[in-house]
Tab-separated table of N, CA and C in Angstrom:
chain	number	residue	atom	x	y	z
I	935	UNK	N	0.821	-1.189	0.000
I	935	UNK	CA	0.000	0.000	0.000
I	935	UNK	C	0.868	1.257	0.000
I	936	UNK	N	1.955	1.230	0.772
I	936	UNK	CA	2.831	2.397	0.820
I	936	UNK	C	3.418	2.688	-0.547
I	937	UNK	N	3.822	1.640	-1.232
I	937	UNK	CA	4.415	1.812	-2.558
I	937	UNK	C	3.417	2.477	-3.495
I	938	UNK	N	2.174	2.065	-3.417
I	938	UNK	CA	1.145	2.660	-4.281
I	938	UNK	C	0.914	4.132	-3.944
I	939	UNK	N	0.875	4.428	-2.647
I	939	UNK	CA	0.678	5.828	-2.248
I	939	UNK	C	1.852	6.697	-2.691
I	940	UNK	N	3.070	6.169	-2.557
I	940	UNK	CA	4.244	6.939	-2.968
I	940	UNK	C	4.270	7.139	-4.472
I	941	UNK	N	3.904	6.111	-5.229
I	941	UNK	CA	3.869	6.248	-6.689
I	941	UNK	C	2.783	7.229	-7.132
I	942	UNK	N	1.735	7.350	-6.337
I	942	UNK	CA	0.670	8.299	-6.655
I	942	UNK	C	1.042	9.727	-6.273
I	943	UNK	N	2.204	9.906	-5.605
I	943	UNK	CA	2.662	11.242	-5.268
I	943	UNK	C	2.395	11.680	-3.849
I	944	UNK	N	1.975	10.765	-2.986
I	944	UNK	CA	1.720	11.128	-1.600
I	944	UNK	C	3.044	11.433	-0.909
I	945	UNK	N	3.132	12.497	-0.123
I	945	UNK	CA	4.403	12.844	0.532
I	945	UNK	C	4.840	11.781	1.536
I	946	UNK	N	6.145	11.544	1.574
I	946	UNK	CA	6.703	10.489	2.405
I	946	UNK	C	6.648	10.807	3.897
I	947	UNK	N	7.040	12.004	4.275
I	947	UNK	CA	7.130	12.338	5.694
I	947	UNK	C	5.779	12.266	6.403
I	948	UNK	N	4.707	12.857	5.876
I	948	UNK	CA	3.417	12.717	6.571
I	948	UNK	C	2.943	11.271	6.675
I	949	UNK	N	3.278	10.463	5.668
I	949	UNK	CA	2.865	9.071	5.716
I	949	UNK	C	3.582	8.329	6.849
I	950	UNK	N	4.874	8.549	6.995
I	950	UNK	CA	5.605	7.874	8.059
I	950	UNK	C	5.216	8.423	9.430
I	951	UNK	N	4.989	9.718	9.536
I	951	UNK	CA	4.567	10.288	10.815
I	951	UNK	C	3.196	9.745	11.234
I	952	UNK	N	2.308	9.546	10.269
I	952	UNK	CA	1.010	8.948	10.581
I	952	UNK	C	1.182	7.512	11.060
I	953	UNK	N	2.111	6.791	10.437
I	953	UNK	CA	2.382	5.418	10.881
I	953	UNK	C	2.963	5.396	12.291
I	954	UNK	N	3.893	6.302	12.573
I	954	UNK	CA	4.473	6.375	13.909
I	954	UNK	C	3.411	6.701	14.952
I	955	UNK	N	2.506	7.613	14.607
I	955	UNK	CA	1.422	7.962	15.532
I	955	UNK	C	0.495	6.770	15.750
I	956	UNK	N	0.202	6.020	14.695
I	956	UNK	CA	-0.654	4.841	14.836
I	956	UNK	C	0.019	3.775	15.700
I	957	UNK	N	1.328	3.582	15.518
I	957	UNK	CA	2.060	2.610	16.338
I	957	UNK	C	2.037	3.040	17.805
I	958	UNK	N	2.277	4.321	18.069
I	958	UNK	CA	2.295	4.815	19.448
I	958	UNK	C	0.917	4.686	20.103
I	959	UNK	N	-0.124	5.032	19.381
I	959	UNK	CA	-1.479	4.932	19.922
I	959	UNK	C	-1.855	3.475	20.185
I	960	UNK	N	-1.536	2.598	19.260
I	960	UNK	CA	-1.838	1.177	19.440
I	960	UNK	C	-1.060	0.593	20.609
I	961	UNK	N	0.224	0.946	20.713
I	961	UNK	CA	1.046	0.443	21.821
I	961	UNK	C	0.497	0.928	23.162
I	962	UNK	N	0.093	2.191	23.235
I	962	UNK	CA	-0.447	2.735	24.485
I	962	UNK	C	-1.767	2.071	24.858
I	963	UNK	N	-2.635	1.881	23.882
I	963	UNK	CA	-3.933	1.255	24.155
I	963	UNK	C	-3.764	-0.203	24.590
I	964	UNK	N	-2.919	-0.945	23.888
I	964	UNK	CA	-2.683	-2.340	24.275
I	964	UNK	C	-1.996	-2.437	25.637
I	965	UNK	N	-1.082	-1.537	25.919
I	965	UNK	CA	-0.406	-1.545	27.219
I	965	UNK	C	-1.398	-1.254	28.338
I	966	UNK	N	-2.300	-0.320	28.114
I	966	UNK	CA	-3.302	0.014	29.123
I	966	UNK	C	-4.209	-1.182	29.407
I	967	UNK	N	-4.730	-1.800	28.348
I	967	UNK	CA	-5.627	-2.950	28.526
I	967	UNK	C	-4.905	-4.128	29.174
I	968	UNK	N	-3.675	-4.387	28.751
I	968	UNK	CA	-2.920	-5.513	29.307
I	968	UNK	C	-2.545	-5.251	30.759
I	969	UNK	N	-2.201	-4.011	31.091
I	969	UNK	CA	-1.870	-3.678	32.478
I	969	UNK	C	-3.070	-3.895	33.384
I	970	UNK	N	-4.240	-3.514	32.932
I	970	UNK	CA	-5.452	-3.731	33.725
I	970	UNK	C	-5.699	-5.221	33.918
I	971	UNK	N	-5.560	-6.002	32.839
I	971	UNK	CA	-5.772	-7.451	32.951
I	971	UNK	C	-4.760	-8.092	33.896
I	972	UNK	N	-3.497	-7.666	33.798
I	972	UNK	CA	-2.484	-8.216	34.698
I	972	UNK	C	-2.695	-7.765	36.138
I	973	UNK	N	-3.157	-6.538	36.317
I	973	UNK	CA	-3.413	-6.033	37.667
I	973	UNK	C	-4.516	-6.831	38.333
I	974	UNK	N	-5.517	-7.245	37.546
I	974	UNK	CA	-6.615	-8.037	38.094
I	974	UNK	C	-6.149	-9.454	38.432
I	975	UNK	N	-5.389	-10.061	37.541
I	975	UNK	CA	-5.002	-11.458	37.742
I	975	UNK	C	-3.742	-11.630	38.585
I	976	UNK	N	-2.832	-10.676	38.519
I	976	UNK	CA	-1.575	-10.747	39.265
I	976	UNK	C	-1.356	-9.387	39.908
I	977	UNK	N	-1.557	-9.266	41.204
I	977	UNK	CA	-1.403	-7.942	41.820
I	977	UNK	C	0.043	-7.457	41.730
I	978	UNK	N	0.331	-6.740	40.681
I	978	UNK	CA	1.675	-6.202	40.468
I	978	UNK	C	1.931	-5.080	41.467
I	979	UNK	N	3.180	-4.945	41.864
I	979	UNK	CA	3.537	-3.922	42.846
I	979	UNK	C	3.493	-2.515	42.253
I	980	UNK	N	3.916	-2.381	41.012
I	980	UNK	CA	4.004	-1.057	40.377
I	980	UNK	C	3.334	-1.116	39.003
I	981	UNK	N	2.068	-0.780	38.958
I	981	UNK	CA	1.308	-0.885	37.713
I	981	UNK	C	1.798	0.122	36.668
I	982	UNK	N	2.234	1.297	37.101
I	982	UNK	CA	2.721	2.297	36.144
I	982	UNK	C	3.969	1.836	35.408
I	983	UNK	N	4.897	1.261	36.136
I	983	UNK	CA	6.117	0.751	35.500
I	983	UNK	C	5.807	-0.440	34.611
I	984	UNK	N	4.864	-1.278	35.021
I	984	UNK	CA	4.458	-2.408	34.193
I	984	UNK	C	3.823	-1.919	32.896
I	985	UNK	N	2.975	-0.906	32.982
I	985	UNK	CA	2.366	-0.320	31.785
I	985	UNK	C	3.397	0.304	30.867
I	986	UNK	N	4.395	0.969	31.457
I	986	UNK	CA	5.471	1.548	30.650
I	986	UNK	C	6.268	0.456	29.941
I	987	UNK	N	6.505	-0.654	30.619
I	987	UNK	CA	7.233	-1.766	29.999
I	987	UNK	C	6.439	-2.354	28.838
I	988	UNK	N	5.156	-2.530	29.028
I	988	UNK	CA	4.325	-3.084	27.959
I	988	UNK	C	4.228	-2.123	26.778
I	989	UNK	N	4.116	-0.833	27.062
I	989	UNK	CA	4.097	0.153	25.980
I	989	UNK	C	5.443	0.178	25.256
I	990	UNK	N	6.523	0.035	26.004
I	990	UNK	CA	7.852	-0.001	25.397
I	990	UNK	C	8.021	-1.182	24.472
I	991	UNK	N	7.456	-2.338	24.842
I	991	UNK	CA	7.528	-3.511	23.966
I	991	UNK	C	6.776	-3.256	22.665
I	992	UNK	N	5.604	-2.662	22.767
I	992	UNK	CA	4.834	-2.339	21.566
I	992	UNK	C	5.539	-1.325	20.687
I	993	UNK	N	6.153	-0.324	21.318
I	993	UNK	CA	6.874	0.684	20.542
I	993	UNK	C	8.122	0.113	19.878
I	994	UNK	N	8.836	-0.751	20.591
I	994	UNK	CA	10.057	-1.337	20.029
I	994	UNK	C	9.732	-2.193	18.812
I	995	UNK	N	8.775	-3.094	18.958
I	995	UNK	CA	8.431	-3.953	17.830
I	995	UNK	C	7.626	-3.214	16.763
I	996	UNK	N	6.919	-2.172	17.144
I	996	UNK	CA	6.258	-1.337	16.136
I	996	UNK	C	7.275	-0.619	15.258
I	997	UNK	N	8.344	-0.101	15.872
I	997	UNK	CA	9.411	0.530	15.095
I	997	UNK	C	10.122	-0.465	14.205
I	998	UNK	N	10.343	-1.674	14.713
I	998	UNK	CA	10.964	-2.717	13.889
I	998	UNK	C	10.046	-3.073	12.724
I	999	UNK	N	8.764	-3.134	12.979
I	999	UNK	CA	7.802	-3.409	11.911
I	999	UNK	C	7.788	-2.326	10.854
I	1000	UNK	N	7.876	-1.069	11.278
I	1000	UNK	CA	7.943	0.027	10.297
I	1000	UNK	C	9.207	-0.065	9.448
I	1001	UNK	N	10.316	-0.406	10.095
I	1001	UNK	CA	11.569	-0.548	9.358
I	1001	UNK	C	11.487	-1.700	8.370
I	1002	UNK	N	10.993	-2.838	8.814
I	1002	UNK	CA	10.868	-3.977	7.905
I	1002	UNK	C	9.870	-3.697	6.790
I	1003	UNK	N	8.820	-2.949	7.106
I	1003	UNK	CA	7.856	-2.578	6.078
I	1003	UNK	C	8.465	-1.696	5.007
I	1004	UNK	N	9.480	-0.929	5.376
I	1004	UNK	CA	10.163	-0.090	4.395
I	1004	UNK	C	11.213	-0.863	3.609
I	1005	UNK	N	11.705	-1.956	4.183
I	1005	UNK	CA	12.802	-2.693	3.549
I	1005	UNK	C	12.354	-3.868	2.698
I	1006	UNK	N	11.426	-4.660	3.196
I	1006	UNK	CA	11.051	-5.870	2.462
I	1006	UNK	C	9.917	-5.570	1.501
I	1007	UNK	N	9.869	-6.351	0.449
I	1007	UNK	CA	8.915	-6.078	-0.616
I	1007	UNK	C	7.523	-6.637	-0.322
I	1008	UNK	N	7.457	-7.840	0.221
I	1008	UNK	CA	6.161	-8.480	0.422
I	1008	UNK	C	5.777	-8.603	1.883
I	1009	UNK	N	4.487	-8.825	2.113
I	1009	UNK	CA	3.989	-8.965	3.474
I	1009	UNK	C	4.458	-10.268	4.104
I	1010	UNK	N	4.534	-11.335	3.318
I	1010	UNK	CA	4.936	-12.622	3.856
I	1010	UNK	C	6.354	-12.572	4.406
I	1011	UNK	N	7.256	-11.916	3.687
I	1011	UNK	CA	8.630	-11.786	4.163
I	1011	UNK	C	8.691	-10.977	5.450
I	1012	UNK	N	7.907	-9.923	5.521
I	1012	UNK	CA	7.865	-9.094	6.726
I	1012	UNK	C	7.335	-9.859	7.926
I	1013	UNK	N	6.248	-10.613	7.727
I	1013	UNK	CA	5.708	-11.423	8.814
I	1013	UNK	C	6.724	-12.449	9.283
I	1014	UNK	N	7.374	-13.117	8.339
I	1014	UNK	CA	8.368	-14.125	8.695
I	1014	UNK	C	9.502	-13.501	9.501
I	1015	UNK	N	10.013	-12.367	9.052
I	1015	UNK	CA	11.131	-11.736	9.756
I	1015	UNK	C	10.753	-11.292	11.160
I	1016	UNK	N	9.586	-10.694	11.325
I	1016	UNK	CA	9.199	-10.198	12.645
I	1016	UNK	C	8.913	-11.365	13.593
I	1017	UNK	N	8.333	-12.453	13.081
I	1017	UNK	CA	8.087	-13.620	13.929
I	1017	UNK	C	9.400	-14.267	14.336
I	1018	UNK	N	10.322	-14.433	13.404
I	1018	UNK	CA	11.610	-15.048	13.736
I	1018	UNK	C	12.400	-14.175	14.712
I	1019	UNK	N	12.380	-12.859	14.510
I	1019	UNK	CA	13.076	-11.962	15.429
I	1019	UNK	C	12.507	-12.051	16.833
I	1020	UNK	N	11.185	-12.085	16.938
I	1020	UNK	CA	10.580	-12.171	18.267
I	1020	UNK	C	10.846	-13.523	18.918
I	1021	UNK	N	10.880	-14.597	18.131
I	1021	UNK	CA	11.196	-15.911	18.700
I	1021	UNK	C	12.635	-15.974	19.202
I	1022	UNK	N	13.557	-15.432	18.427
I	1022	UNK	CA	14.957	-15.418	18.857
I	1022	UNK	C	15.112	-14.517	20.081
I	1023	UNK	N	14.458	-13.367	20.045
I	1023	UNK	CA	14.547	-12.408	21.149
I	1023	UNK	C	14.054	-13.017	22.457
I	1024	UNK	N	12.873	-13.579	22.442
I	1024	UNK	CA	12.332	-14.155	23.671
I	1024	UNK	C	12.999	-15.479	24.029
I	1025	UNK	N	13.425	-16.244	23.036
I	1025	UNK	CA	14.085	-17.514	23.310
I	1025	UNK	C	15.425	-17.345	24.003
I	1026	UNK	N	16.186	-16.354	23.587
I	1026	UNK	CA	17.484	-16.122	24.223
I	1026	UNK	C	17.350	-15.591	25.652
I	1027	UNK	N	16.211	-14.994	25.967
I	1027	UNK	CA	16.014	-14.454	27.310
I	1027	UNK	C	15.235	-15.406	28.222
I	1028	UNK	N	14.839	-16.548	27.700
I	1028	UNK	CA	14.093	-17.517	28.484
I	1028	UNK	C	15.066	-18.304	29.353
I	1029	UNK	N	14.941	-18.230	30.675
I	1029	UNK	CA	15.895	-18.925	31.548
I	1029	UNK	C	15.792	-20.444	31.488
I	1030	UNK	N	14.691	-20.981	30.985
I	1030	UNK	CA	14.558	-22.432	30.863
I	1030	UNK	C	15.411	-22.939	29.700
I	1031	UNK	N	15.372	-22.222	28.582
I	1031	UNK	CA	16.110	-22.656	27.393
I	1031	UNK	C	17.545	-22.144	27.376
I	1032	UNK	N	17.755	-20.979	27.923
I	1032	UNK	CA	19.087	-20.378	27.912
I	1032	UNK	C	19.527	-20.171	29.357
I	1033	UNK	N	20.299	-21.091	29.858
I	1033	UNK	CA	20.739	-20.995	31.250
I	1033	UNK	C	21.907	-20.035	31.418
I	1034	UNK	N	22.513	-19.611	30.321
I	1034	UNK	CA	23.638	-18.673	30.380
I	1034	UNK	C	23.143	-17.268	30.055
I	1035	UNK	N	22.343	-16.700	30.943
I	1035	UNK	CA	21.737	-15.386	30.670
I	1035	UNK	C	22.753	-14.264	30.603
I	1036	UNK	N	23.949	-14.476	31.116
I	1036	UNK	CA	24.930	-13.402	31.088
I	1036	UNK	C	25.815	-13.466	29.844
I	1037	UNK	N	25.302	-14.039	28.766
I	1037	UNK	CA	26.021	-14.080	27.504
I	1037	UNK	C	26.065	-12.657	26.938
I	1038	UNK	N	27.217	-12.289	26.411
I	1038	UNK	CA	27.358	-10.942	25.854
I	1038	UNK	C	26.381	-10.750	24.699
I	1039	UNK	N	25.743	-9.624	24.683
I	1039	UNK	CA	24.828	-9.289	23.604
I	1039	UNK	C	23.363	-9.465	23.937
I	1040	UNK	N	23.031	-10.187	24.995
I	1040	UNK	CA	21.625	-10.375	25.349
I	1040	UNK	C	20.999	-9.045	25.741
I	1041	UNK	N	21.776	-8.179	26.360
I	1041	UNK	CA	21.233	-6.884	26.783
I	1041	UNK	C	20.963	-5.951	25.599
I	1042	UNK	N	21.412	-6.312	24.398
I	1042	UNK	CA	21.160	-5.486	23.227
I	1042	UNK	C	19.899	-5.905	22.471
I	1043	UNK	N	19.225	-6.942	22.933
I	1043	UNK	CA	18.007	-7.407	22.270
I	1043	UNK	C	16.862	-6.422	22.518
I	1044	UNK	N	15.892	-6.362	21.608
I	1044	UNK	CA	14.814	-5.367	21.755
I	1044	UNK	C	13.990	-5.480	23.028
I	1045	UNK	N	13.735	-6.682	23.492
I	1045	UNK	CA	12.878	-6.835	24.662
I	1045	UNK	C	13.633	-7.027	25.966
I	1046	UNK	N	14.941	-6.885	25.976
I	1046	UNK	CA	15.699	-7.084	27.213
I	1046	UNK	C	15.286	-6.068	28.281
I	1047	UNK	N	15.312	-4.805	27.951
I	1047	UNK	CA	14.943	-3.771	28.916
I	1047	UNK	C	13.503	-3.890	29.358
I	1048	UNK	N	12.630	-4.232	28.426
I	1048	UNK	CA	11.215	-4.398	28.736
I	1048	UNK	C	11.016	-5.552	29.712
I	1049	UNK	N	11.694	-6.670	29.459
I	1049	UNK	CA	11.572	-7.817	30.366
I	1049	UNK	C	12.058	-7.479	31.767
I	1050	UNK	N	13.189	-6.803	31.855
I	1050	UNK	CA	13.728	-6.451	33.165
I	1050	UNK	C	12.798	-5.503	33.915
I	1051	UNK	N	12.283	-4.512	33.210
I	1051	UNK	CA	11.377	-3.543	33.836
I	1051	UNK	C	10.064	-4.193	34.237
I	1052	UNK	N	9.497	-5.030	33.369
I	1052	UNK	CA	8.207	-5.655	33.674
I	1052	UNK	C	8.318	-6.632	34.844
I	1053	UNK	N	9.336	-7.470	34.819
I	1053	UNK	CA	9.473	-8.454	35.899
I	1053	UNK	C	9.762	-7.793	37.240
I	1054	UNK	N	10.638	-6.808	37.231
I	1054	UNK	CA	10.958	-6.165	38.505
I	1054	UNK	C	9.795	-5.314	39.008
I	1055	UNK	N	9.029	-4.694	38.114
I	1055	UNK	CA	7.894	-3.889	38.578
I	1055	UNK	C	6.760	-4.761	39.090
I	1056	UNK	N	6.661	-5.977	38.586
I	1056	UNK	CA	5.598	-6.864	39.048
I	1056	UNK	C	5.972	-7.634	40.307
I	1057	UNK	N	7.258	-7.936	40.483
I	1057	UNK	CA	7.623	-8.875	41.533
I	1057	UNK	C	8.531	-8.320	42.624
I	1058	UNK	N	9.160	-7.173	42.417
I	1058	UNK	CA	10.110	-6.650	43.415
I	1058	UNK	C	9.756	-5.215	43.782
I	1059	UNK	N	10.268	-4.724	44.896
I	1059	UNK	CA	10.012	-3.318	45.246
I	1059	UNK	C	10.883	-2.341	44.458
I	1060	UNK	N	11.956	-2.823	43.829
I	1060	UNK	CA	12.877	-1.961	43.087
I	1060	UNK	C	12.448	-1.871	41.623
I	1061	UNK	N	12.482	-0.664	41.056
I	1061	UNK	CA	12.120	-0.466	39.652
I	1061	UNK	C	13.345	0.064	38.905
I	1062	UNK	N	13.884	-0.690	37.960
I	1062	UNK	CA	15.020	-0.207	37.166
I	1062	UNK	C	14.532	0.655	35.993
I	1063	UNK	N	14.304	1.924	36.236
I	1063	UNK	CA	13.746	2.816	35.219
I	1063	UNK	C	14.643	2.922	33.990
I	1064	UNK	N	15.948	2.767	34.180
I	1064	UNK	CA	16.849	2.895	33.034
I	1064	UNK	C	16.603	1.806	31.997
I	1065	UNK	N	16.111	0.656	32.419
I	1065	UNK	CA	15.820	-0.409	31.458
I	1065	UNK	C	14.644	-0.046	30.558
I	1066	UNK	N	13.752	0.780	31.061
I	1066	UNK	CA	12.644	1.226	30.223
I	1066	UNK	C	13.101	2.104	29.075
I	1067	UNK	N	14.234	2.759	29.242
I	1067	UNK	CA	14.758	3.608	28.172
I	1067	UNK	C	15.323	2.801	27.004
I	1068	UNK	N	15.700	1.542	27.260
I	1068	UNK	CA	16.230	0.708	26.180
I	1068	UNK	C	15.190	0.472	25.084
I	1069	UNK	N	13.948	0.203	25.478
I	1069	UNK	CA	12.911	-0.016	24.467
I	1069	UNK	C	12.587	1.270	23.724
I	1070	UNK	N	12.647	2.396	24.422
I	1070	UNK	CA	12.431	3.676	23.741
I	1070	UNK	C	13.563	3.972	22.770
I	1071	UNK	N	14.776	3.565	23.126
I	1071	UNK	CA	15.908	3.730	22.199
I	1071	UNK	C	15.722	2.848	20.968
I	1072	UNK	N	15.256	1.609	21.159
I	1072	UNK	CA	14.979	0.744	20.024
I	1072	UNK	C	13.906	1.358	19.129
I	1073	UNK	N	12.864	1.878	19.736
I	1073	UNK	CA	11.778	2.473	18.964
I	1073	UNK	C	12.255	3.702	18.194
I	1074	UNK	N	13.013	4.559	18.847
I	1074	UNK	CA	13.516	5.764	18.174
I	1074	UNK	C	14.495	5.407	17.058
I	1075	UNK	N	15.380	4.458	17.317
I	1075	UNK	CA	16.366	4.086	16.299
I	1075	UNK	C	15.706	3.438	15.091
I	1076	UNK	N	14.784	2.513	15.312
I	1076	UNK	CA	14.144	1.860	14.174
I	1076	UNK	C	13.194	2.809	13.442
I	1077	UNK	N	12.550	3.710	14.176
I	1077	UNK	CA	11.715	4.712	13.508
I	1077	UNK	C	12.533	5.658	12.652
I	1078	UNK	N	13.693	6.074	13.157
I	1078	UNK	CA	14.574	6.945	12.374
I	1078	UNK	C	15.123	6.213	11.148
I	1079	UNK	N	15.489	4.943	11.324
I	1079	UNK	CA	15.957	4.164	10.176
I	1079	UNK	C	14.854	3.959	9.142
I	1080	UNK	N	13.637	3.734	9.610
I	1080	UNK	CA	12.511	3.592	8.683
I	1080	UNK	C	12.291	4.882	7.911
I	1081	UNK	N	12.404	6.017	8.589
I	1081	UNK	CA	12.284	7.310	7.912
I	1081	UNK	C	13.388	7.487	6.881
I	1082	UNK	N	14.608	7.121	7.241
I	1082	UNK	CA	15.735	7.221	6.309
I	1082	UNK	C	15.548	6.317	5.095
I	1083	UNK	N	15.137	5.071	5.340
I	1083	UNK	CA	14.927	4.140	4.228
I	1083	UNK	C	13.791	4.613	3.347
I	1084	UNK	N	12.713	5.054	3.948
I	1084	UNK	CA	11.568	5.523	3.170
I	1084	UNK	C	11.922	6.779	2.385
I	1085	UNK	N	12.780	7.608	2.944
I	1085	UNK	CA	13.174	8.835	2.254
I	1085	UNK	C	14.132	8.560	1.098
I	1086	UNK	N	15.059	7.623	1.290
I	1086	UNK	CA	16.064	7.381	0.258
I	1086	UNK	C	15.648	6.340	-0.767
I	1087	UNK	N	14.799	5.405	-0.384
I	1087	UNK	CA	14.421	4.333	-1.298
I	1087	UNK	C	13.261	4.787	-2.168
I	1088	UNK	N	13.462	4.762	-3.444
I	1088	UNK	CA	12.409	5.138	-4.391
I	1088	UNK	C	11.720	3.874	-4.880
I	1089	UNK	N	10.425	3.745	-4.664
I	1089	UNK	CA	9.748	2.528	-5.112
I	1089	UNK	C	9.657	2.469	-6.622
I	1090	UNK	N	9.769	1.272	-7.132
I	1090	UNK	CA	9.628	1.087	-8.579
I	1090	UNK	C	8.298	0.411	-8.841
I	1091	UNK	N	7.881	0.529	-10.053
I	1091	UNK	CA	6.649	-0.161	-10.421
I	1091	UNK	C	6.923	-1.655	-10.451
I	1092	UNK	N	5.880	-2.421	-10.353
I	1092	UNK	CA	6.060	-3.868	-10.289
I	1092	UNK	C	6.613	-4.383	-11.615
I	1093	UNK	N	7.342	-5.503	-11.583
I	1093	UNK	CA	7.878	-6.049	-12.828
I	1093	UNK	C	6.782	-6.476	-13.792
I	1094	UNK	N	5.595	-6.745	-13.272
I	1094	UNK	CA	4.497	-7.149	-14.152
I	1094	UNK	C	4.039	-5.996	-15.032
I	1095	UNK	N	3.994	-4.789	-14.496
I	1095	UNK	CA	3.578	-3.645	-15.323
I	1095	UNK	C	4.650	-3.334	-16.359
I	1096	UNK	N	5.930	-3.566	-16.029
I	1096	UNK	CA	7.009	-3.351	-16.992
I	1096	UNK	C	6.905	-4.354	-18.132
I	1097	UNK	N	6.605	-5.617	-17.825
I	1097	UNK	CA	6.449	-6.639	-18.862
I	1097	UNK	C	5.276	-6.320	-19.769
I	1098	UNK	N	4.184	-5.829	-19.183
I	1098	UNK	CA	3.005	-5.500	-19.988
I	1098	UNK	C	3.321	-4.355	-20.940
I	1099	UNK	N	4.112	-3.357	-20.484
I	1099	UNK	CA	4.486	-2.255	-21.365
I	1099	UNK	C	5.403	-2.717	-22.482
I	1100	UNK	N	6.316	-3.642	-22.168
I	1100	UNK	CA	7.236	-4.140	-23.178
I	1100	UNK	C	6.494	-4.956	-24.225
I	1101	UNK	N	5.560	-5.811	-23.778
I	1101	UNK	CA	4.823	-6.639	-24.715
I	1101	UNK	C	3.856	-5.823	-25.555
I	1102	UNK	N	3.303	-4.752	-24.980
I	1102	UNK	CA	2.359	-3.906	-25.723
I	1102	UNK	C	3.086	-3.023	-26.738
I	1103	UNK	N	4.324	-2.631	-26.434
I	1103	UNK	CA	5.062	-1.701	-27.285
I	1103	UNK	C	5.839	-2.351	-28.308
């Protein structure tokens, strides 16, 4: 859809800003609903920090989705990449599967800060607020990269329309 809008002459910056706003609104709404559900089922100690962690997860993966949407051509490839990234991300942080949690690089994963903030806000009296900034950094970095890719990458018409023009001419 983005490619079609860009080929029709729609400006790039307003389109990406609208996407960023939609991601932020969706992340906030889902975080609010999930925080309420968790508060009812699991009396978390710090609901505000838990909500911030959940919103950070939505923003981080929303930014990654925007970046992948700007880079990959088809929806199937984008779905595959985001699912595989989330499986690797959560799998490496799962203490059952990965007993060596202090492996270098785990703290650079998108959901590392979110996991630390959510678990500590739900189960301990201490809140590591700095971990919440990691997901915001992921969201800002991937959103900026998506803006850069969308700004520099010029969409081309599909190869099918090129073949039709060649055969007709």
